[in-house]
Coordinates of N, CA, C and O in Angstrom, one line a residue:
E207 N -8.0 152.1 -70.1 CA -7.4 150.7 -70.3 C -5.9 150.8 -70.0 O -5.3 149.8 -69.6
L208 N -5.3 151.9 -70.3 CA -3.9 152.1 -70.1 C -3.6 151.9 -68.6 O -2.6 151.3 -68.2
M209 N -4.4 152.5 -67.8 CA -4.3 152.4 -66.4 C -4.3 151.0 -65.9 O -3.6 150.5 -65.1
C210 N -5.3 150.2 -66.5 CA -5.4 148.8 -66.1 C -4.1 148.0 -66.5 O -3.7 147.2 -65.7
L211 N -3.6 148.3 -67.6 CA -2.3 147.7 -68.1 C -1.2 147.9 -67.1 O -0.5 147.0 -66.7
K212 N -1.1 149.2 -66.6 CA -0.1 149.6 -65.7 C -0.3 148.9 -64.3 O 0.6 148.4 -63.7
L213 N -1.6 148.8 -63.9 CA -1.9 148.1 -62.7 C -1.6 146.6 -62.7 O -1.1 146.0 -61.8
K214 N -1.8 146.0 -63.9 CA -1.5 144.6 -64.1 C 0.0 144.4 -64.0 O 0.5 143.4 -63.4
Q215 N 0.7 145.3 -64.7 CA 2.2 145.1 -64.7 C 2.8 145.2 -63.3 O 3.7 144.6 -63.0
Q216 N 2.1 146.0 -62.5 CA 2.6 146.2 -61.1 C 1.9 145.2 -60.1 O 2.1 145.3 -58.9
K217 N 1.2 144.3 -60.7 CA 0.5 143.2 -60.0 C -0.4 143.8 -58.9 O -0.6 143.3 -57.8
M218 N -1.0 145.0 -59.2 CA -2.0 145.6 -58.3 C -3.4 145.3 -58.6 O -4.3 145.6 -57.8
L219 N -3.7 144.8 -59.8 CA -5.0 144.5 -60.2 C -5.3 143.0 -59.8 O -5.3 142.1 -60.6
K220 N -5.7 142.9 -58.5 CA -5.7 141.5 -58.0 C -7.0 141.2 -57.2 O -7.2 140.1 -56.8
D221 N -7.8 142.2 -57.0 CA -9.1 141.9 -56.2 C -10.2 142.7 -56.7 O -10.1 143.7 -57.5
E222 N -11.4 142.4 -56.2 CA -12.6 143.0 -56.7 C -12.7 144.5 -56.3 O -13.4 145.3 -57.0
I223 N -12.0 144.9 -55.2 CA -12.1 146.3 -54.8 C -11.5 147.2 -55.9 O -12.0 148.2 -56.3
I224 N -10.3 146.8 -56.4 CA -9.6 147.6 -57.4 C -10.5 147.6 -58.7 O -10.7 148.6 -59.3
Y225 N -10.9 146.4 -59.1 CA -11.8 146.3 -60.3 C -13.0 147.2 -60.1 O -13.4 147.9 -61.1
N226 N -13.7 147.2 -59.0 CA -14.9 148.0 -58.7 C -14.6 149.5 -58.9 O -15.4 150.2 -59.4
L227 N -13.4 149.9 -58.4 CA -13.0 151.3 -58.5 C -12.9 151.7 -59.9 O -13.3 152.8 -60.3
I228 N -12.2 150.8 -60.7 CA -12.0 151.2 -62.1 C -13.4 151.1 -62.9 O -13.7 152.0 -63.7
I229 N -14.2 150.2 -62.6 CA -15.5 150.1 -63.2 C -16.3 151.3 -62.9 O -17.0 151.9 -63.7
D230 N -16.3 151.8 -61.6 CA -17.0 153.0 -61.2 C -16.5 154.2 -62.0 O -17.3 155.0 -62.4
G231 N -15.2 154.3 -62.1 CA -14.6 155.4 -62.9 C -15.1 155.4 -64.3 O -15.4 156.5 -64.9
C232 N -15.1 154.2 -64.9 CA -15.6 154.1 -66.3 C -17.0 154.5 -66.4 O -17.5 155.2 -67.4
S233 N -17.8 154.1 -65.4 CA -19.2 154.4 -65.4 C -19.5 155.9 -65.3 O -20.2 156.4 -66.1
K234 N -18.7 156.5 -64.4 CA -18.9 158.0 -64.2 C -18.5 158.7 -65.5 O -19.0 159.8 -65.8
K235 N -17.5 158.2 -66.2 CA -17.0 158.8 -67.4 C -17.9 158.5 -68.6 O -17.8 159.1 -69.6
G236 N -18.7 157.5 -68.5 CA -19.6 157.1 -69.6 C -18.8 156.2 -70.6 O -19.3 156.0 -71.7
D237 N -17.7 155.6 -70.2 CA -16.9 154.8 -71.1 C -17.3 153.3 -70.9 O -16.7 152.6 -70.2
L238 N -18.4 153.0 -71.6 CA -19.0 151.7 -71.5 C -18.1 150.6 -72.2 O -18.1 149.4 -71.7
A239 N -17.4 150.9 -73.2 CA -16.5 150.0 -73.9 C -15.4 149.5 -72.9 O -15.2 148.3 -72.8
T240 N -14.8 150.4 -72.2 CA -13.8 150.1 -71.3 C -14.4 149.3 -70.1 O -13.8 148.4 -69.6
L241 N -15.5 149.8 -69.6 CA -16.2 149.2 -68.5 C -16.4 147.7 -68.8 O -16.2 146.8 -68.0
K242 N -16.9 147.4 -70.0 CA -17.2 146.1 -70.4 C -15.9 145.2 -70.4 O -15.9 144.1 -70.0
N243 N -14.9 145.8 -71.0 CA -13.6 145.1 -71.1 C -13.1 144.8 -69.7 O -12.5 143.7 -69.4
I244 N -13.2 145.8 -68.8 CA -12.7 145.6 -67.4 C -13.5 144.5 -66.7 O -13.0 143.6 -66.0
Y245 N -14.8 144.5 -66.9 CA -15.7 143.5 -66.3 C -15.3 142.1 -66.8 O -15.1 141.1 -66.0
Y246 N -15.1 141.9 -68.1 CA -14.7 140.6 -68.6 C -13.3 140.2 -68.2 O -13.0 139.0 -68.0
D247 N -12.4 141.2 -68.1 CA -11.1 140.9 -67.6 C -11.1 140.4 -66.1 O -10.4 139.5 -65.7
M248 N -12.0 141.0 -65.4 CA -12.3 140.6 -64.0 C -12.7 139.1 -64.0 O -12.1 138.3 -63.2
L249 N -13.6 138.8 -64.8 CA -14.1 137.4 -64.9 C -13.0 136.4 -65.3 O -12.8 135.4 -64.8
N250 N -12.3 136.9 -66.4 CA -11.2 136.0 -66.9 C -10.1 135.8 -65.9 O -9.3 134.8 -66.0
N251 N -9.9 136.7 -64.9 CA -8.9 136.6 -63.9 C -9.4 135.9 -62.6 O -8.8 136.0 -61.6
S252 N -10.6 135.3 -62.8 CA -11.3 134.6 -61.7 C -11.5 135.5 -60.4 O -11.4 135.0 -59.3
I253 N -11.8 136.7 -60.7 CA -12.2 137.6 -59.6 C -13.7 137.7 -59.6 O -14.3 138.0 -60.6
K254 N -14.3 137.3 -58.5 CA -15.8 137.2 -58.4 C -16.4 138.6 -58.2 O -16.0 139.3 -57.3
P255 N -17.2 139.0 -59.1 CA -17.9 140.3 -59.0 C -18.8 140.3 -57.7 O -19.3 139.3 -57.3
T256 N -19.0 141.5 -57.2 CA -19.8 141.6 -56.0 C -21.1 142.4 -56.4 O -21.3 142.8 -57.5
I257 N -21.9 142.5 -55.4 CA -23.2 143.3 -55.6 C -22.9 144.7 -56.1 O -23.5 145.3 -56.9
V258 N -21.8 145.3 -55.6 CA -21.3 146.6 -56.0 C -21.0 146.6 -57.5 O -21.3 147.6 -58.2
T259 N -20.3 145.6 -57.9 CA -19.9 145.5 -59.3 C -21.1 145.6 -60.2 O -21.2 146.3 -61.1
F260 N -22.1 144.7 -59.8 CA -23.3 144.6 -60.6 C -24.1 145.9 -60.6 O -24.7 146.4 -61.6
N261 N -24.3 146.5 -59.4 CA -25.0 147.8 -59.2 C -24.4 148.8 -60.2 O -25.1 149.5 -60.9
T262 N -23.1 149.0 -60.1 CA -22.4 150.0 -60.9 C -22.6 149.8 -62.4 O -22.9 150.7 -63.2
I263 N -22.4 148.5 -62.9 CA -22.5 148.2 -64.3 C -24.0 148.4 -64.8 O -24.2 149.0 -65.8
I264 N -24.9 147.9 -64.0 CA -26.3 148.0 -64.4 C -26.7 149.5 -64.5 O -27.4 149.9 -65.5
D265 N -26.3 150.3 -63.5 CA -26.7 151.7 -63.5 C -26.1 152.4 -64.7 O -26.7 153.2 -65.4
A266 N -24.8 152.0 -65.1 CA -24.2 152.7 -66.2 C -24.9 152.4 -67.5 O -25.1 153.3 -68.3
Y267 N -25.3 151.1 -67.7 CA -26.1 150.8 -68.9 C -27.4 151.4 -68.9 O -27.9 151.9 -70.0
I268 N -28.1 151.5 -67.8 CA -29.4 152.1 -67.8 C -29.3 153.6 -68.1 O -30.1 154.2 -68.9
R269 N -28.3 154.3 -67.5 CA -28.1 155.7 -67.8 C -27.8 156.0 -69.3 O -28.1 157.0 -69.8
S270 N -27.2 155.0 -70.0 CA -26.9 155.1 -71.4 C -28.0 154.6 -72.3 O -27.8 154.4 -73.5
N271 N -29.1 154.2 -71.7 CA -30.3 153.7 -72.4 C -30.1 152.4 -73.1 O -30.7 152.1 -74.1
D272 N -29.2 151.6 -72.5 CA -28.9 150.2 -73.1 C -29.5 149.2 -72.1 O -28.8 148.5 -71.3
I273 N -30.8 149.1 -72.2 CA -31.5 148.2 -71.3 C -31.2 146.7 -71.5 O -31.1 145.9 -70.6
T274 N -30.9 146.3 -72.8 CA -30.6 145.0 -73.1 C -29.3 144.5 -72.4 O -29.3 143.5 -71.7
S275 N -28.3 145.3 -72.4 CA -27.0 145.0 -71.7 C -27.2 145.0 -70.2 O -26.6 144.2 -69.5
A276 N -28.0 145.9 -69.7 CA -28.3 145.9 -68.3 C -28.9 144.6 -67.8 O -28.5 144.1 -66.8
W277 N -29.9 144.1 -68.6 CA -30.5 142.9 -68.2 C -29.6 141.7 -68.4 O -29.7 140.7 -67.6
K278 N -28.7 141.7 -69.3 CA -27.7 140.7 -69.5 C -26.8 140.6 -68.3 O -26.5 139.5 -67.8
I279 N -26.4 141.8 -67.8 CA -25.6 141.8 -66.6 C -26.4 141.3 -65.4 O -25.9 140.6 -64.5
F280 N -27.7 141.6 -65.3 CA -28.5 141.1 -64.3 C -28.6 139.6 -64.3 O -28.5 139.0 -63.2
E281 N -28.6 139.0 -65.5 CA -28.6 137.6 -65.6 C -27.3 137.0 -65.1 O -27.3 136.0 -64.4
D282 N -26.2 137.7 -65.3 CA -24.9 137.3 -64.8 C -24.9 137.3 -63.2 O -24.4 136.4 -62.6
L283 N -25.5 138.3 -62.7 CA -25.7 138.4 -61.2 C -26.4 137.2 -60.7 O -25.9 136.6 -59.7
L284 N -27.5 136.8 -61.3 CA -28.2 135.6 -60.9 C -27.4 134.3 -61.0 O -27.4 133.5 -60.2
K285 N -26.6 134.3 -62.1 CA -25.8 133.1 -62.3 C -24.7 133.0 -61.3 O -24.2 131.9 -61.0
N286 N -24.3 134.1 -60.7 CA -23.2 134.2 -59.7 C -23.8 133.9 -58.3 O -23.2 134.2 -57.3
D287 N -25.1 133.5 -58.2 CA -25.8 133.3 -57.0 C -25.8 134.5 -56.0 O -25.6 134.4 -54.8
I288 N -25.9 135.7 -56.6 CA -26.0 136.9 -55.8 C -27.4 137.3 -55.9 O -28.1 137.4 -56.9
S289 N -28.0 137.5 -54.7 CA -29.4 138.0 -54.6 C -29.5 139.5 -54.9 O -28.8 140.3 -54.3
P290 N -30.3 139.8 -55.9 CA -30.4 141.3 -56.2 C -31.1 142.0 -55.1 O -32.0 141.6 -54.4
D291 N -30.6 143.2 -54.9 CA -31.2 144.1 -53.9 C -32.1 145.0 -54.6 O -32.3 145.1 -55.8
N292 N -32.9 145.8 -53.8 CA -33.9 146.7 -54.3 C -33.3 147.8 -55.2 O -33.9 148.3 -56.1
Y293 N -32.1 148.2 -54.9 CA -31.4 149.2 -55.7 C -31.2 148.7 -57.1 O -31.5 149.4 -58.1
I294 N -30.7 147.5 -57.3 CA -30.5 146.9 -58.6 C -31.9 146.8 -59.3 O -32.0 147.2 -60.5
L295 N -32.9 146.3 -58.6 CA -34.2 146.1 -59.2 C -34.8 147.4 -59.6 O -35.3 147.6 -60.8
S296 N -34.7 148.4 -58.8 CA -35.3 149.7 -59.1 C -34.5 150.4 -60.3 O -35.1 151.1 -61.1
T297 N -33.2 150.2 -60.3 CA -32.4 150.7 -61.4 C -32.9 150.1 -62.7 O -33.1 150.7 -63.7
L298 N -33.0 148.7 -62.7 CA -33.5 148.0 -63.9 C -34.9 148.5 -64.3 O -35.1 148.8 -65.5
F299 N -35.7 148.7 -63.4 CA -37.1 149.1 -63.7 C -37.2 150.5 -64.2 O -38.0 150.8 -65.0
R300 N -36.3 151.3 -63.7 CA -36.2 152.7 -64.2 C -35.9 152.8 -65.7 O -36.2 153.8 -66.3
G301 N -35.2 151.8 -66.2 CA -34.8 151.8 -67.6 C -35.9 151.4 -68.5 O -35.8 151.5 -69.7
I302 N -37.0 150.9 -68.0 CA -38.1 150.5 -68.8 C -39.0 151.7 -69.2 O -39.7 152.2 -68.4
R303 N -38.8 152.1 -70.4 CA -39.5 153.4 -70.8 C -40.2 153.4 -72.1 O -41.0 154.3 -72.4
S304 N -40.0 152.4 -73.0 CA -40.6 152.5 -74.3 C -41.4 151.2 -74.6 O -41.1 150.1 -74.0
P305 N -42.3 151.2 -75.6 CA -43.0 150.0 -75.9 C -42.1 148.8 -76.3 O -42.5 147.7 -76.0
S306 N -41.0 149.1 -76.8 CA -40.1 147.9 -77.2 C -39.5 147.2 -75.9 O -38.9 146.2 -76.0
H307 N -39.7 147.9 -74.8 CA -39.2 147.3 -73.5 C -40.3 146.4 -72.8 O -40.1 146.0 -71.7
R308 N -41.4 146.1 -73.5 CA -42.4 145.3 -72.9 C -41.9 144.0 -72.3 O -42.3 143.6 -71.2
P309 N -41.0 143.3 -72.9 CA -40.5 142.0 -72.3 C -39.8 142.3 -71.0 O -39.9 141.5 -70.0
Y310 N -39.2 143.4 -70.8 CA -38.5 143.8 -69.6 C -39.5 144.2 -68.5 O -39.3 143.9 -67.3
L311 N -40.6 144.8 -68.9 CA -41.7 145.1 -68.0 C -42.3 143.8 -67.4 O -42.5 143.7 -66.2
N312 N -42.5 142.9 -68.3 CA -43.0 141.6 -67.9 C -42.1 140.9 -66.9 O -42.5 140.3 -65.9
K313 N -40.8 140.9 -67.2 CA -39.8 140.3 -66.3 C -39.8 141.0 -65.0 O -39.7 140.4 -63.9
G314 N -39.9 142.3 -65.0 CA -40.0 143.1 -63.7 C -41.2 142.7 -62.9 O -41.1 142.5 -61.7
M315 N -42.3 142.6 -63.6 CA -43.6 142.2 -62.9 C -43.4 140.8 -62.3 O -43.8 140.5 -61.2
E316 N -42.8 139.9 -63.1 CA -42.6 138.5 -62.6 C -41.7 138.5 -61.4 O -42.0 137.8 -60.4
L317 N -40.6 139.3 -61.4 CA -39.7 139.4 -60.2 C -40.5 139.9 -59.0 O -40.3 139.3 -57.9
V318 N -41.2 141.0 -59.1 CA -42.0 141.5 -58.0 C -43.0 140.5 -57.5 O -43.1 140.3 -56.3
N319 N -43.7 139.9 -58.4 CA -44.7 138.9 -57.9 C -44.0 137.7 -57.3 O -44.6 137.1 -56.3
K320 N -42.9 137.3 -57.8 CA -42.1 136.1 -57.2 C -41.7 136.5 -55.8 O -41.8 135.7 -54.8
L321 N -41.2 137.7 -55.6 CA -40.8 138.2 -54.3 C -42.0 138.2 -53.3 O -41.8 137.9 -52.1
A322 N -43.1 138.7 -53.8 CA -44.3 138.8 -53.0 C -44.8 137.5 -52.6 O -45.4 137.3 -51.5
A323 N -44.7 136.5 -53.4 CA -45.2 135.2 -53.2 C -44.3 134.3 -52.3 O -44.8 133.3 -51.8
D324 N -43.1 134.7 -52.1 CA -42.1 133.9 -51.3 C -42.0 134.4 -49.9 O -41.3 135.3 -49.6
P325 N -42.8 133.7 -49.0 CA -42.7 134.2 -47.6 C -41.4 133.9 -46.9 O -41.1 134.5 -45.8
T326 N -40.6 133.0 -47.5 CA -39.3 132.7 -46.8 C -38.2 133.7 -47.3 O -37.1 133.6 -46.7
S327 N -38.4 134.5 -48.3 CA -37.4 135.4 -48.8 C -37.1 136.4 -47.8 O -37.9 137.0 -47.2
D328 N -35.8 136.7 -47.7 CA -35.3 137.8 -46.8 C -35.4 139.2 -47.6 O -35.2 140.2 -47.0
K329 N -35.6 139.1 -48.9 CA -35.8 140.3 -49.7 C -37.2 140.8 -49.7 O -38.1 140.0 -49.9
K330 N -37.4 142.0 -49.3 CA -38.7 142.6 -49.2 C -38.9 143.6 -50.3 O -38.1 144.4 -50.7
I331 N -40.1 143.6 -50.8 CA -40.6 144.6 -51.8 C -40.8 145.9 -51.0 O -41.4 145.8 -49.9
D332 N -40.4 147.0 -51.5 CA -40.7 148.2 -50.8 C -41.4 149.2 -51.8 O -41.6 148.9 -53.0
I333 N -42.0 150.2 -51.3 CA -42.8 151.1 -52.0 C -42.0 151.8 -53.1 O -42.6 152.1 -54.2
I334 N -40.8 152.0 -52.9 CA -39.9 152.7 -53.9 C -39.9 151.8 -55.2 O -40.1 152.3 -56.3
L335 N -39.7 150.5 -55.0 CA -39.7 149.6 -56.1 C -41.0 149.6 -56.9 O -41.0 149.7 -58.1
I336 N -42.1 149.6 -56.2 CA -43.4 149.6 -56.8 C -43.6 150.9 -57.5 O -44.1 151.0 -58.7
N337 N -43.2 152.0 -56.9 CA -43.4 153.3 -57.6 C -42.6 153.5 -58.9 O -43.1 154.0 -59.8
V338 N -41.4 152.9 -58.9 CA -40.6 152.9 -60.1 C -41.3 152.1 -61.2 O -41.4 152.5 -62.4
L339 N -41.9 150.9 -60.8 CA -42.6 150.1 -61.8 C -43.9 150.9 -62.3 O -44.2 150.8 -63.5
L340 N -44.6 151.5 -61.4 CA -45.7 152.3 -61.8 C -45.3 153.4 -62.8 O -46.0 153.6 -63.8
D341 N -44.2 154.0 -62.5 CA -43.7 155.1 -63.4 C -43.4 154.5 -64.8 O -43.7 155.1 -65.8
S342 N -42.8 153.3 -64.8 CA -42.4 152.7 -66.1 C -43.7 152.4 -66.9 O -43.8 152.5 -68.1
C343 N -44.7 151.9 -66.1 CA -46.0 151.6 -66.8 C -46.6 152.8 -67.4 O -47.2 152.8 -68.5
A344 N -46.5 153.9 -66.7 CA -47.1 155.2 -67.2 C -46.3 155.6 -68.4 O -46.9 156.1 -69.4
A345 N -45.0 155.5 -68.4 CA -44.2 155.9 -69.5 C -44.5 155.1 -70.7 O -44.5 155.6 -71.9
M346 N -44.8 153.8 -70.5 CA -45.1 152.9 -71.6 C -46.6 152.9 -72.0 O -47.0 152.2 -72.9
K347 N -47.4 153.6 -71.2 CA -48.8 153.7 -71.5 C -49.4 152.3 -71.4 O -50.3 151.9 -72.2
E348 N -49.0 151.6 -70.4 CA -49.5 150.2 -70.1 C -50.8 150.3 -69.2 O -50.6 150.2 -67.9
R349 N -51.9 150.4 -69.7 CA -53.1 150.6 -69.0 C -53.5 149.5 -68.0 O -53.8 149.8 -66.9
N350 N -53.5 148.3 -68.5 CA -53.9 147.2 -67.6 C -52.9 146.9 -66.5 O -53.3 146.7 -65.4
I351 N -51.6 147.0 -66.8 CA -50.6 146.7 -65.8 C -50.5 147.8 -64.7 O -50.5 147.5 -63.6
I352 N -50.6 149.1 -65.1 CA -50.6 150.1 -64.1 C -51.8 150.0 -63.2 O -51.6 150.2 -62.0
T353 N -52.9 149.7 -63.7 CA -54.1 149.6 -62.9 C -54.0 148.4 -62.0 O -54.3 148.5 -60.8
Q354 N -53.6 147.3 -62.5 CA -53.5 146.1 -61.7 C -52.4 146.3 -60.6 O -52.7 145.9 -59.4
L355 N -51.3 146.8 -60.9 CA -50.2 147.0 -59.9 C -50.7 148.0 -58.8 O -50.5 147.7 -57.6
F356 N -51.3 149.1 -59.2 CA -51.8 150.0 -58.2 C -52.8 149.3 -57.3 O -52.8 149.5 -56.1
N357 N -53.8 148.6 -57.9 CA -54.8 147.9 -57.1 C -54.2 146.9 -56.1 O -54.6 146.7 -55.0
D358 N -53.1 146.2 -56.6 CA -52.4 145.2 -55.8 C -51.8 145.9 -54.6 O -51.9 145.4 -53.4
V359 N -51.2 147.1 -54.8 CA -50.6 147.8 -53.7 C -51.7 148.3 -52.7 O -51.6 148.1 -51.5
V360 N -52.7 148.9 -53.2 CA -53.8 149.5 -52.4 C -54.5 148.4 -51.6 O -54.9 148.5 -50.4
N361 N -54.7 147.2 -52.2 CA -55.4 146.1 -51.6 C -54.5 145.2 -50.7 O -55.0 144.2 -50.3
G362 N -53.2 145.6 -50.5 CA -52.4 144.8 -49.6 C -51.7 143.6 -50.1 O -51.4 142.7 -49.3
K363 N -51.6 143.4 -51.4 CA -51.0 142.2 -52.0 C -49.6 142.0 -51.5 O -49.1 140.9 -51.3
F364 N -48.9 143.2 -51.4 CA -47.5 143.2 -51.0 C -47.4 143.5 -49.5 O -47.6 144.6 -49.1
K365 N -47.1 142.4 -48.7 CA -47.1 142.6 -47.2 C -46.2 143.7 -46.8 O -45.0 143.7 -47.2
G366 N -46.7 144.5 -45.9 CA -45.9 145.6 -45.3 C -45.6 146.8 -46.3 O -44.9 147.7 -45.9
V367 N -46.2 146.8 -47.5 CA -46.0 147.9 -48.4 C -47.3 148.7 -48.5 O -48.4 148.1 -48.9
E368 N -47.2 149.9 -48.1 CA -48.4 150.8 -48.1 C -48.1 151.9 -49.2 O -47.0 152.4 -49.4
P369 N -49.2 152.2 -50.0 CA -49.0 153.3 -51.0 C -48.7 154.6 -50.3 O -49.1 154.8 -49.2
D370 N -47.8 155.4 -50.9 CA -47.5 156.7 -50.4 C -48.0 157.8 -51.4 O -48.6 157.5 -52.4
L371 N -47.6 159.0 -51.1 CA -48.0 160.1 -51.9 C -47.5 159.9 -53.3 O -48.2 160.2 -54.3
I372 N -46.3 159.4 -53.5 CA -45.7 159.2 -54.8 C -46.4 158.2 -55.6 O -46.7 158.3 -56.8
T373 N -46.9 157.1 -54.9 CA -47.7 156.1 -55.5 C -48.9 156.7 -56.1 O -49.2 156.4 -57.3
Y374 N -49.7 157.5 -55.3 CA -50.9 158.1 -55.9 C -50.6 159.1 -57.0 O -51.3 159.1 -58.0
N375 N -49.6 159.9 -56.8 CA -49.2 160.9 -57.8 C -48.8 160.2 -59.1 O -49.2 160.6 -60.2
T376 N -48.0 159.1 -59.0 CA -47.6 158.4 -60.2 C -48.8 157.8 -60.9 O -48.9 157.8 -62.2
F377 N -49.7 157.1 -60.2 CA -50.9 156.5 -60.8 C -51.8 157.6 -61.4 O -52.2 157.4 -62.5
I378 N -52.0 158.7 -60.7 CA -52.8 159.7 -61.3 C -52.2 160.3 -62.6 O -52.9 160.5 -63.6
K379 N -50.9 160.5 -62.5 CA -50.2 161.0 -63.7 C -50.4 160.0 -64.9 O -50.7 160.4 -66.0
G380 N -50.2 158.8 -64.6 CA -50.3 157.7 -65.7 C -51.7 157.7 -66.2 O -51.9 157.6 -67.4
C381 N -52.7 157.7 -65.3 CA -54.1 157.6 -65.8 C -54.4 158.9 -66.6 O -55.1 158.7 -67.6
A382 N -54.0 160.0 -66.2 CA -54.3 161.3 -67.0 C -53.6 161.2 -68.3 O -54.3 161.5 -69.3
Q383 N -52.4 160.7 -68.4 CA -51.7 160.6 -69.7 C -52.4 159.6 -70.7 O -52.5 159.8 -71.9
M384 N -53.0 158.6 -70.1 CA -53.7 157.6 -70.9 C -55.2 157.8 -71.0 O -55.9 156.9 -71.5
K385 N -55.7 158.9 -70.4 CA -57.1 159.2 -70.5 C -58.0 158.2 -69.8 O -59.1 157.9 -70.2
L386 N -57.5 157.6 -68.7 CA -58.2 156.7 -67.9 C -58.9 157.4 -66.8 O -58.6 157.3 -65.6
Y387 N -59.9 158.2 -67.1 CA -60.5 159.1 -66.2 C -61.3 158.4 -65.0 O -61.3 158.9 -63.9
D388 N -61.9 157.3 -65.3 CA -62.6 156.6 -64.3 C -61.7 156.1 -63.2 O -61.9 156.2 -62.0
E389 N -60.6 155.5 -63.7 CA -59.5 155.0 -62.7 C -58.9 156.1 -62.0 O -58.7 156.0 -60.8
L390 N -58.7 157.2 -62.7 CA -58.1 158.4 -62.0 C -59.0 158.9 -60.9 O -58.5 159.1 -59.8
L391 N -60.3 159.0 -61.1 CA -61.2 159.5 -60.1 C -61.3 158.4 -58.9 O -61.3 158.7 -57.8

């Protein structure tokens, strides 16, 4: 924060590039309090965050196991009319790991289904995104969702998305952990 004060005094803290560099440094250092302050300072100074800003902040929160803050930042991204990329989505989905995260898993599934249902969208679902969701389902022991998602992928619900070795391994691992032996076979 001292560095930010010095940059402000020198009138160098004036665009999203400088803010993004500072946010990235805070993220790498694990200093979420300063990161949050810098983000809100950015907004208060009418500097529009970019996709890079949101990627960095969401990743920092997910790495610190603060999924609630990550999803709040995701909501800010949507309010800023920025379309999320698959990196942001997979980062969010990677944070879904415990039964208390069920609402976020539901949100993740809604997002994927919405993207799949929109033929006009330039955003495409990819197998990496599906694999991250499958892994989250396995971690949460979500029997019905993991089976449905796997079947959707295998049956071609997501245009242009084919299951890969990771898809099968993740599904098999999840089924084994949940003792879903018929599905596993």
